[in-house]
Short mmCIF file of C-alpha atoms in Angstrom, two decimals:
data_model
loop_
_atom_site.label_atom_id
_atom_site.label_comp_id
_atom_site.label_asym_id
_atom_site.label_seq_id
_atom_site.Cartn_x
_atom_site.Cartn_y
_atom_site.Cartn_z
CA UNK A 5 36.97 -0.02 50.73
CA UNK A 6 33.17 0.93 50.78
CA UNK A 7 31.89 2.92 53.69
CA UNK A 8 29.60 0.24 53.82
CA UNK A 9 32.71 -2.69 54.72
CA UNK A 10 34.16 0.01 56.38
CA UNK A 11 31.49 0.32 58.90
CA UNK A 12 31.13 -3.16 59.81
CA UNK A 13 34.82 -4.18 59.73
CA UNK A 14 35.81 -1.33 62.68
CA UNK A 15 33.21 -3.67 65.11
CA UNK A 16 31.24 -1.20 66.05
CA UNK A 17 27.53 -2.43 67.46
CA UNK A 18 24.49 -1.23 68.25
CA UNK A 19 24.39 0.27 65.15
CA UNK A 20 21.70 2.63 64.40
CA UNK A 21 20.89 3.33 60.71
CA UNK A 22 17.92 5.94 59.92
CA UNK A 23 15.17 5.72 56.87
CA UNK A 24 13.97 8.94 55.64
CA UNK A 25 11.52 9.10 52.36
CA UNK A 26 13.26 11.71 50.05
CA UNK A 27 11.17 14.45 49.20
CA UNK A 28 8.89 14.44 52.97
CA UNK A 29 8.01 16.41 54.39
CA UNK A 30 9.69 18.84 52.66
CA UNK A 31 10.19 18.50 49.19
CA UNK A 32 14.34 20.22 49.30
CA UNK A 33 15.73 19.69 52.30
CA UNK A 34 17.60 16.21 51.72
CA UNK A 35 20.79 17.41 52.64
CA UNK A 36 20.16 19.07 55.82
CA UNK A 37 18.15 16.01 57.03
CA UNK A 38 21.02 14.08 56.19
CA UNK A 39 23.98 16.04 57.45
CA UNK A 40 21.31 16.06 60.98
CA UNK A 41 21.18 12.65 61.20
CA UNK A 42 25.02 12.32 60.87
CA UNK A 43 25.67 15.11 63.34
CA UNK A 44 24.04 13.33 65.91
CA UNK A 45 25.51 10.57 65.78
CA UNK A 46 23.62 7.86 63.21
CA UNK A 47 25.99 5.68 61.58
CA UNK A 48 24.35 4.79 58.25
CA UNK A 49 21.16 6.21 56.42
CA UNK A 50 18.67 4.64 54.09
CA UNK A 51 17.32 7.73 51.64
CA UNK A 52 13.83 6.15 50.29
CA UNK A 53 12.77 6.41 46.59
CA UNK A 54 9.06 7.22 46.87
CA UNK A 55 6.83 4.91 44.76
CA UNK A 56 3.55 5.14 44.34
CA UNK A 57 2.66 1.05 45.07
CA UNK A 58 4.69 0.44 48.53
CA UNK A 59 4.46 -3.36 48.92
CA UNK A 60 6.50 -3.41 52.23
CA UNK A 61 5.79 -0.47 53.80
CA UNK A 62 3.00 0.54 56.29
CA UNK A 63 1.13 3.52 56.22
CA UNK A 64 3.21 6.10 57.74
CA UNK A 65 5.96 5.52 55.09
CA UNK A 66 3.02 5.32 52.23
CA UNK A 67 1.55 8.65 53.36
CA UNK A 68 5.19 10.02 53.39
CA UNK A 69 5.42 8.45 49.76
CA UNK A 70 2.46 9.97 48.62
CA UNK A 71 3.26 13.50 49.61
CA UNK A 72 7.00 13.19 48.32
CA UNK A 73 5.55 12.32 44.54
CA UNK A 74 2.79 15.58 44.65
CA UNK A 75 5.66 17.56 46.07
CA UNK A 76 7.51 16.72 42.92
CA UNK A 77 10.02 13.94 43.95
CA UNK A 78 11.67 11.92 41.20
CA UNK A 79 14.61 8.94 41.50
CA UNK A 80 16.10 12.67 38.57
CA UNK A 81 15.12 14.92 41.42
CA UNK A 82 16.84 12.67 44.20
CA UNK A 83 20.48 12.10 42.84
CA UNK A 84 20.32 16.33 41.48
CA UNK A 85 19.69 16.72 45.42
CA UNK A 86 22.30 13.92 46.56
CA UNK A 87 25.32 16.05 44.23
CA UNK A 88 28.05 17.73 46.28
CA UNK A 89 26.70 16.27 49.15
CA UNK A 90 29.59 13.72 49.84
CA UNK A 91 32.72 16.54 51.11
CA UNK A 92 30.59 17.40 54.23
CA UNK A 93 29.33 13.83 55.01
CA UNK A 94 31.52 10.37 55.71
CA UNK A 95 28.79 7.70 56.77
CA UNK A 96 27.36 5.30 54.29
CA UNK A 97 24.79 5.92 52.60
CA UNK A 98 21.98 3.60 50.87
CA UNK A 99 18.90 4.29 48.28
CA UNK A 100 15.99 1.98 49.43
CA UNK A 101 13.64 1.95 46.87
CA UNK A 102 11.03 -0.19 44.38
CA UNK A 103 12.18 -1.92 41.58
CA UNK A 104 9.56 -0.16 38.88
CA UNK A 105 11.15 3.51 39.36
CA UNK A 106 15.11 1.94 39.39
CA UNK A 107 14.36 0.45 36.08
CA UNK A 108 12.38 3.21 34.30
CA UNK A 109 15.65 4.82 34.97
CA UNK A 110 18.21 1.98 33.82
CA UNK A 111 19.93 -0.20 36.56
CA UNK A 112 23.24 1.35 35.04
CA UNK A 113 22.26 4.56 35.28
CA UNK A 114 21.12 3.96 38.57
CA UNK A 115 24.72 2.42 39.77
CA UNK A 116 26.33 5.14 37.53
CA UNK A 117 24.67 7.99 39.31
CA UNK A 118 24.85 5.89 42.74
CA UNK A 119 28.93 5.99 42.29
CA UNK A 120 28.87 9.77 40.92
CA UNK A 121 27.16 11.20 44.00
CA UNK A 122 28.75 8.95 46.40
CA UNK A 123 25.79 6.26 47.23
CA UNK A 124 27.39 3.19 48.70
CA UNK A 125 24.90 0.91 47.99
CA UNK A 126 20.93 0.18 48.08
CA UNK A 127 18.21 -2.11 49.00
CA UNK A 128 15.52 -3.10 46.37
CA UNK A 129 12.87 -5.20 48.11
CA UNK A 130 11.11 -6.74 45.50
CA UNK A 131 14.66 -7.57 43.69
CA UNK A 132 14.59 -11.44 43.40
CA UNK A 133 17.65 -13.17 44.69
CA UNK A 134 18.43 -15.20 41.07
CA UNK A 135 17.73 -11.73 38.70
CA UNK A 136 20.19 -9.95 41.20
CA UNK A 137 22.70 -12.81 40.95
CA UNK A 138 22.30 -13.07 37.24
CA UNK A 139 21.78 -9.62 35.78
CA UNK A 140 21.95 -7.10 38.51
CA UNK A 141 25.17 -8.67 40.85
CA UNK A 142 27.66 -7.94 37.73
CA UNK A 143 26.35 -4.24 36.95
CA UNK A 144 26.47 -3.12 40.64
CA UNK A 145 29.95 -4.56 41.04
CA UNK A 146 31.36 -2.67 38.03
CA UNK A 147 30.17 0.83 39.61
CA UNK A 148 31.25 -0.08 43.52
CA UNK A 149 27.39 -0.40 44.63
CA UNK A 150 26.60 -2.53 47.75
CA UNK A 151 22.95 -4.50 47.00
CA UNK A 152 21.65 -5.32 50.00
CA UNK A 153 19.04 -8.11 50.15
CA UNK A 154 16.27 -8.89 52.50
CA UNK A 155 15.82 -11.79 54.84
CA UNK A 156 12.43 -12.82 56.65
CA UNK A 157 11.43 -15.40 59.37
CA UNK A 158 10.04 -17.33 56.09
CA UNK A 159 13.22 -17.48 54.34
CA UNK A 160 14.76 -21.04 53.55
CA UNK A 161 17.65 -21.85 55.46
CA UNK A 162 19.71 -22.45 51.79
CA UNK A 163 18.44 -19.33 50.66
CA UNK A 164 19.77 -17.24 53.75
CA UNK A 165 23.35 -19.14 53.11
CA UNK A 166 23.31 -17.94 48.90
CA UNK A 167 22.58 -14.51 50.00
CA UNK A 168 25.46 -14.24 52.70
CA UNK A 169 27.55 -16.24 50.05
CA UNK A 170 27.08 -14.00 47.52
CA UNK A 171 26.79 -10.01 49.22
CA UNK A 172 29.09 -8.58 50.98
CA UNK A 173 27.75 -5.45 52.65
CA UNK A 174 25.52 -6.80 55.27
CA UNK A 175 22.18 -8.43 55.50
CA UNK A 176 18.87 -6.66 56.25
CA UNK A 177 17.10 -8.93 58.94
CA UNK A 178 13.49 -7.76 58.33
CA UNK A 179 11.97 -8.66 61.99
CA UNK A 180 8.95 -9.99 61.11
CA UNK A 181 6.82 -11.15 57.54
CA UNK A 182 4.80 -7.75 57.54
CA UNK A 183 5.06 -4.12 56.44
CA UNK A 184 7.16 -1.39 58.18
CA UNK A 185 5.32 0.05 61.07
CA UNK A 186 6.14 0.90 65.04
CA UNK A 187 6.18 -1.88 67.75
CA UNK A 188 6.29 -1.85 71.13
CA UNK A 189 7.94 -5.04 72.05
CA UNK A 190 9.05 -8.64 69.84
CA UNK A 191 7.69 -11.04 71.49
CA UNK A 192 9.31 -14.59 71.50
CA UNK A 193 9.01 -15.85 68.25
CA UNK A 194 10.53 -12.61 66.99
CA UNK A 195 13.18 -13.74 69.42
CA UNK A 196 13.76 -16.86 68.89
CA UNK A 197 14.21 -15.83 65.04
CA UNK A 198 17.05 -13.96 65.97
CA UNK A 199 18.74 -16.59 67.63
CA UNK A 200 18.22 -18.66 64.97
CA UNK A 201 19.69 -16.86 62.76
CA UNK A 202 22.51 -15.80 64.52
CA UNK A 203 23.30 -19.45 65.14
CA UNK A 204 24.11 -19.93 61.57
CA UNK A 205 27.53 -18.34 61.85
CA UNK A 206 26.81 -16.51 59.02
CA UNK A 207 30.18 -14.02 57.55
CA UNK A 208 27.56 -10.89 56.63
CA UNK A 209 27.53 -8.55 59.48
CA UNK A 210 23.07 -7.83 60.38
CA UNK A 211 21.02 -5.85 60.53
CA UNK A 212 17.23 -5.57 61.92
CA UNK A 213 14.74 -3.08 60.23
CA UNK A 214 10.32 -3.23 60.47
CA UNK A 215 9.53 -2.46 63.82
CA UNK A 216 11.88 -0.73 65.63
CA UNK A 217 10.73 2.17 67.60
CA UNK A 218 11.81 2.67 70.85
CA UNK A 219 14.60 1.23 73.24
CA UNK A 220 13.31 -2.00 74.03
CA UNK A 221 13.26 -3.16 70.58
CA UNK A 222 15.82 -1.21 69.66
CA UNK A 223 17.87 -3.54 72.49
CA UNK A 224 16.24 -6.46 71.38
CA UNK A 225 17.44 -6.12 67.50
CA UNK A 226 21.29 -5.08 68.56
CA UNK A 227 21.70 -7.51 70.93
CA UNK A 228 21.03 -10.11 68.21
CA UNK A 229 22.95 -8.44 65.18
CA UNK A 230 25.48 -5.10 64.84
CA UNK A 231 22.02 -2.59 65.38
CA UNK A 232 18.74 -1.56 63.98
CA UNK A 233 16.79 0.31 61.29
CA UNK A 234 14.80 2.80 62.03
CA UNK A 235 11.94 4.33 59.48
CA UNK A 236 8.69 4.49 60.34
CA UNK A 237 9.09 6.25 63.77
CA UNK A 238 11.63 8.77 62.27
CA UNK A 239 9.55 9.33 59.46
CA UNK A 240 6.22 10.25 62.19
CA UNK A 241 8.48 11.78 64.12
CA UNK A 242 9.56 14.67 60.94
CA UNK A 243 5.88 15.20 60.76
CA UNK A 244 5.47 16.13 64.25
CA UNK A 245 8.83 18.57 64.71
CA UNK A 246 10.15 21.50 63.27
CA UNK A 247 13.35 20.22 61.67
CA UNK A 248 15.28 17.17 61.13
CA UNK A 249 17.18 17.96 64.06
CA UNK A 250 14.62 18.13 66.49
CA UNK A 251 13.04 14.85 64.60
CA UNK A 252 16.30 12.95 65.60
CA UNK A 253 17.23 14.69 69.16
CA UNK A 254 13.41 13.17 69.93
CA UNK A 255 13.81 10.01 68.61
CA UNK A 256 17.59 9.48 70.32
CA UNK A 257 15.77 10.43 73.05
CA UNK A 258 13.14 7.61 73.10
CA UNK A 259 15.94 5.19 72.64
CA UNK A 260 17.84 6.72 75.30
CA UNK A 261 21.31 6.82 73.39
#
């Protein structure tokens, strides 16, 4: 079974899953942020590809973008880092990324180096629901790679029940129809989108990402699916601190976990 499944299926909630850009701030040190992260207790991680054209993502993750591609980062660069990393670490983990880079370097290529290093699956924001379904669904399945797809406050009611019909990893609830960035609070129509959407009984297990930076929205994301994403405040916070330890210890420590 994928990590992924596995996960979700031992009912485990208040998740927390943590977005790093590869390549920031410091152009080699993937693996020790990673094996950090997992020491301390973070279920799943998101490793960003950094792209030069962000759509989704706010400044903080841009400016880590930006630095990751002078320092040399490539999608090559990534999965050479990513090799022999899988004996010393047993939590999912996911490649968020851009379409444009993924398909400079062929979908297959990216599954078949996904399955080689031990990627469990990835989320591709500007991947339309029908080209996954018809041309990236059947490639990903052959090499055991979880696509994740996005859901907003904007999306269609039939659209939300295709994508649960069709994935089986779990759902990425983006909180709101805006880029990544830190928020203090969700007010109530954040709120009452979560309800909503947990009213549709839907089989995916959740989970909320954009926004979530310290324990009250951290509380209001897991209380309405398994847990929360967390990028742009981990991402500020690696800036700020020595070392991907002390960048999580902080950060656990504003959620109070």
């Amino acid at each position: 079974m994928n990590r992924i499944n596995q996960l979700f299926a031992s009912g485990k909630r208040d998740l927390l899953s943590i977005y790093f850009c590869a390549g920031y701030p410091d152009p080699d040190n993937m693996a020790e942020v990673i094996r950090a992260l997992e020491n301390n207790g973070v279920q799943m991680i998101e490793i960003g590809i950094p792209f030069s054209d962000p759509m989704a993502d706010g400044p903080v993750i841009q400016n880590a973008a930006q630095q990751a591609l002078r320092g040399g980062m490539s999608l090559r660069k990534l999965f050479a880092q990513l090799d022999g990393i899988r004996p010393g670490v047993q939590i999912p983990l996911l490649l968020m990324g851009y379409l444009n880079p993924i398909m400079q370097y062929g979908f297959e290529n990216f599954c078949r180096s996904c399955r080689d290093c031990g990627i469990d699956g990835c989320v591709i924001p500007d991947l339309p629901f029908d080209d996954y379904l018809a041309d990236f669904k059947p490639v990903a399945d052959r090499y055991g790679v979880k696509v994740v797809m996005l859901i907003t406050p904007e999306t269609s009611e039939e659209r939300i029940r295709q994508i649960d019909a069709h994935t089986d990893g779990f759902i990425y609830m983006v909180s709101s129809a805006s880029t990544t960035g830190a928020q203090s609070a969700f007010d109530e129509r954040k709120q009452a989108y979560f309800r909503r959407i947990d009213a549709l009984g839907l089989r995916n297990p959740r989970m909320v990402g954009f926004g979530i930076s310290n324990r009250a929205t951290f509380r209001a994301a897991a209380d309405n699916a398994s847990g929360a994403i967390i990028g742009s405040r981990f991402v500020t916070l690696q800036g700020e601190t020595p070392t991907p330890e002390a960048a999580i210890k902080q950060l656990l420590e504003e959620l109070e976990r």
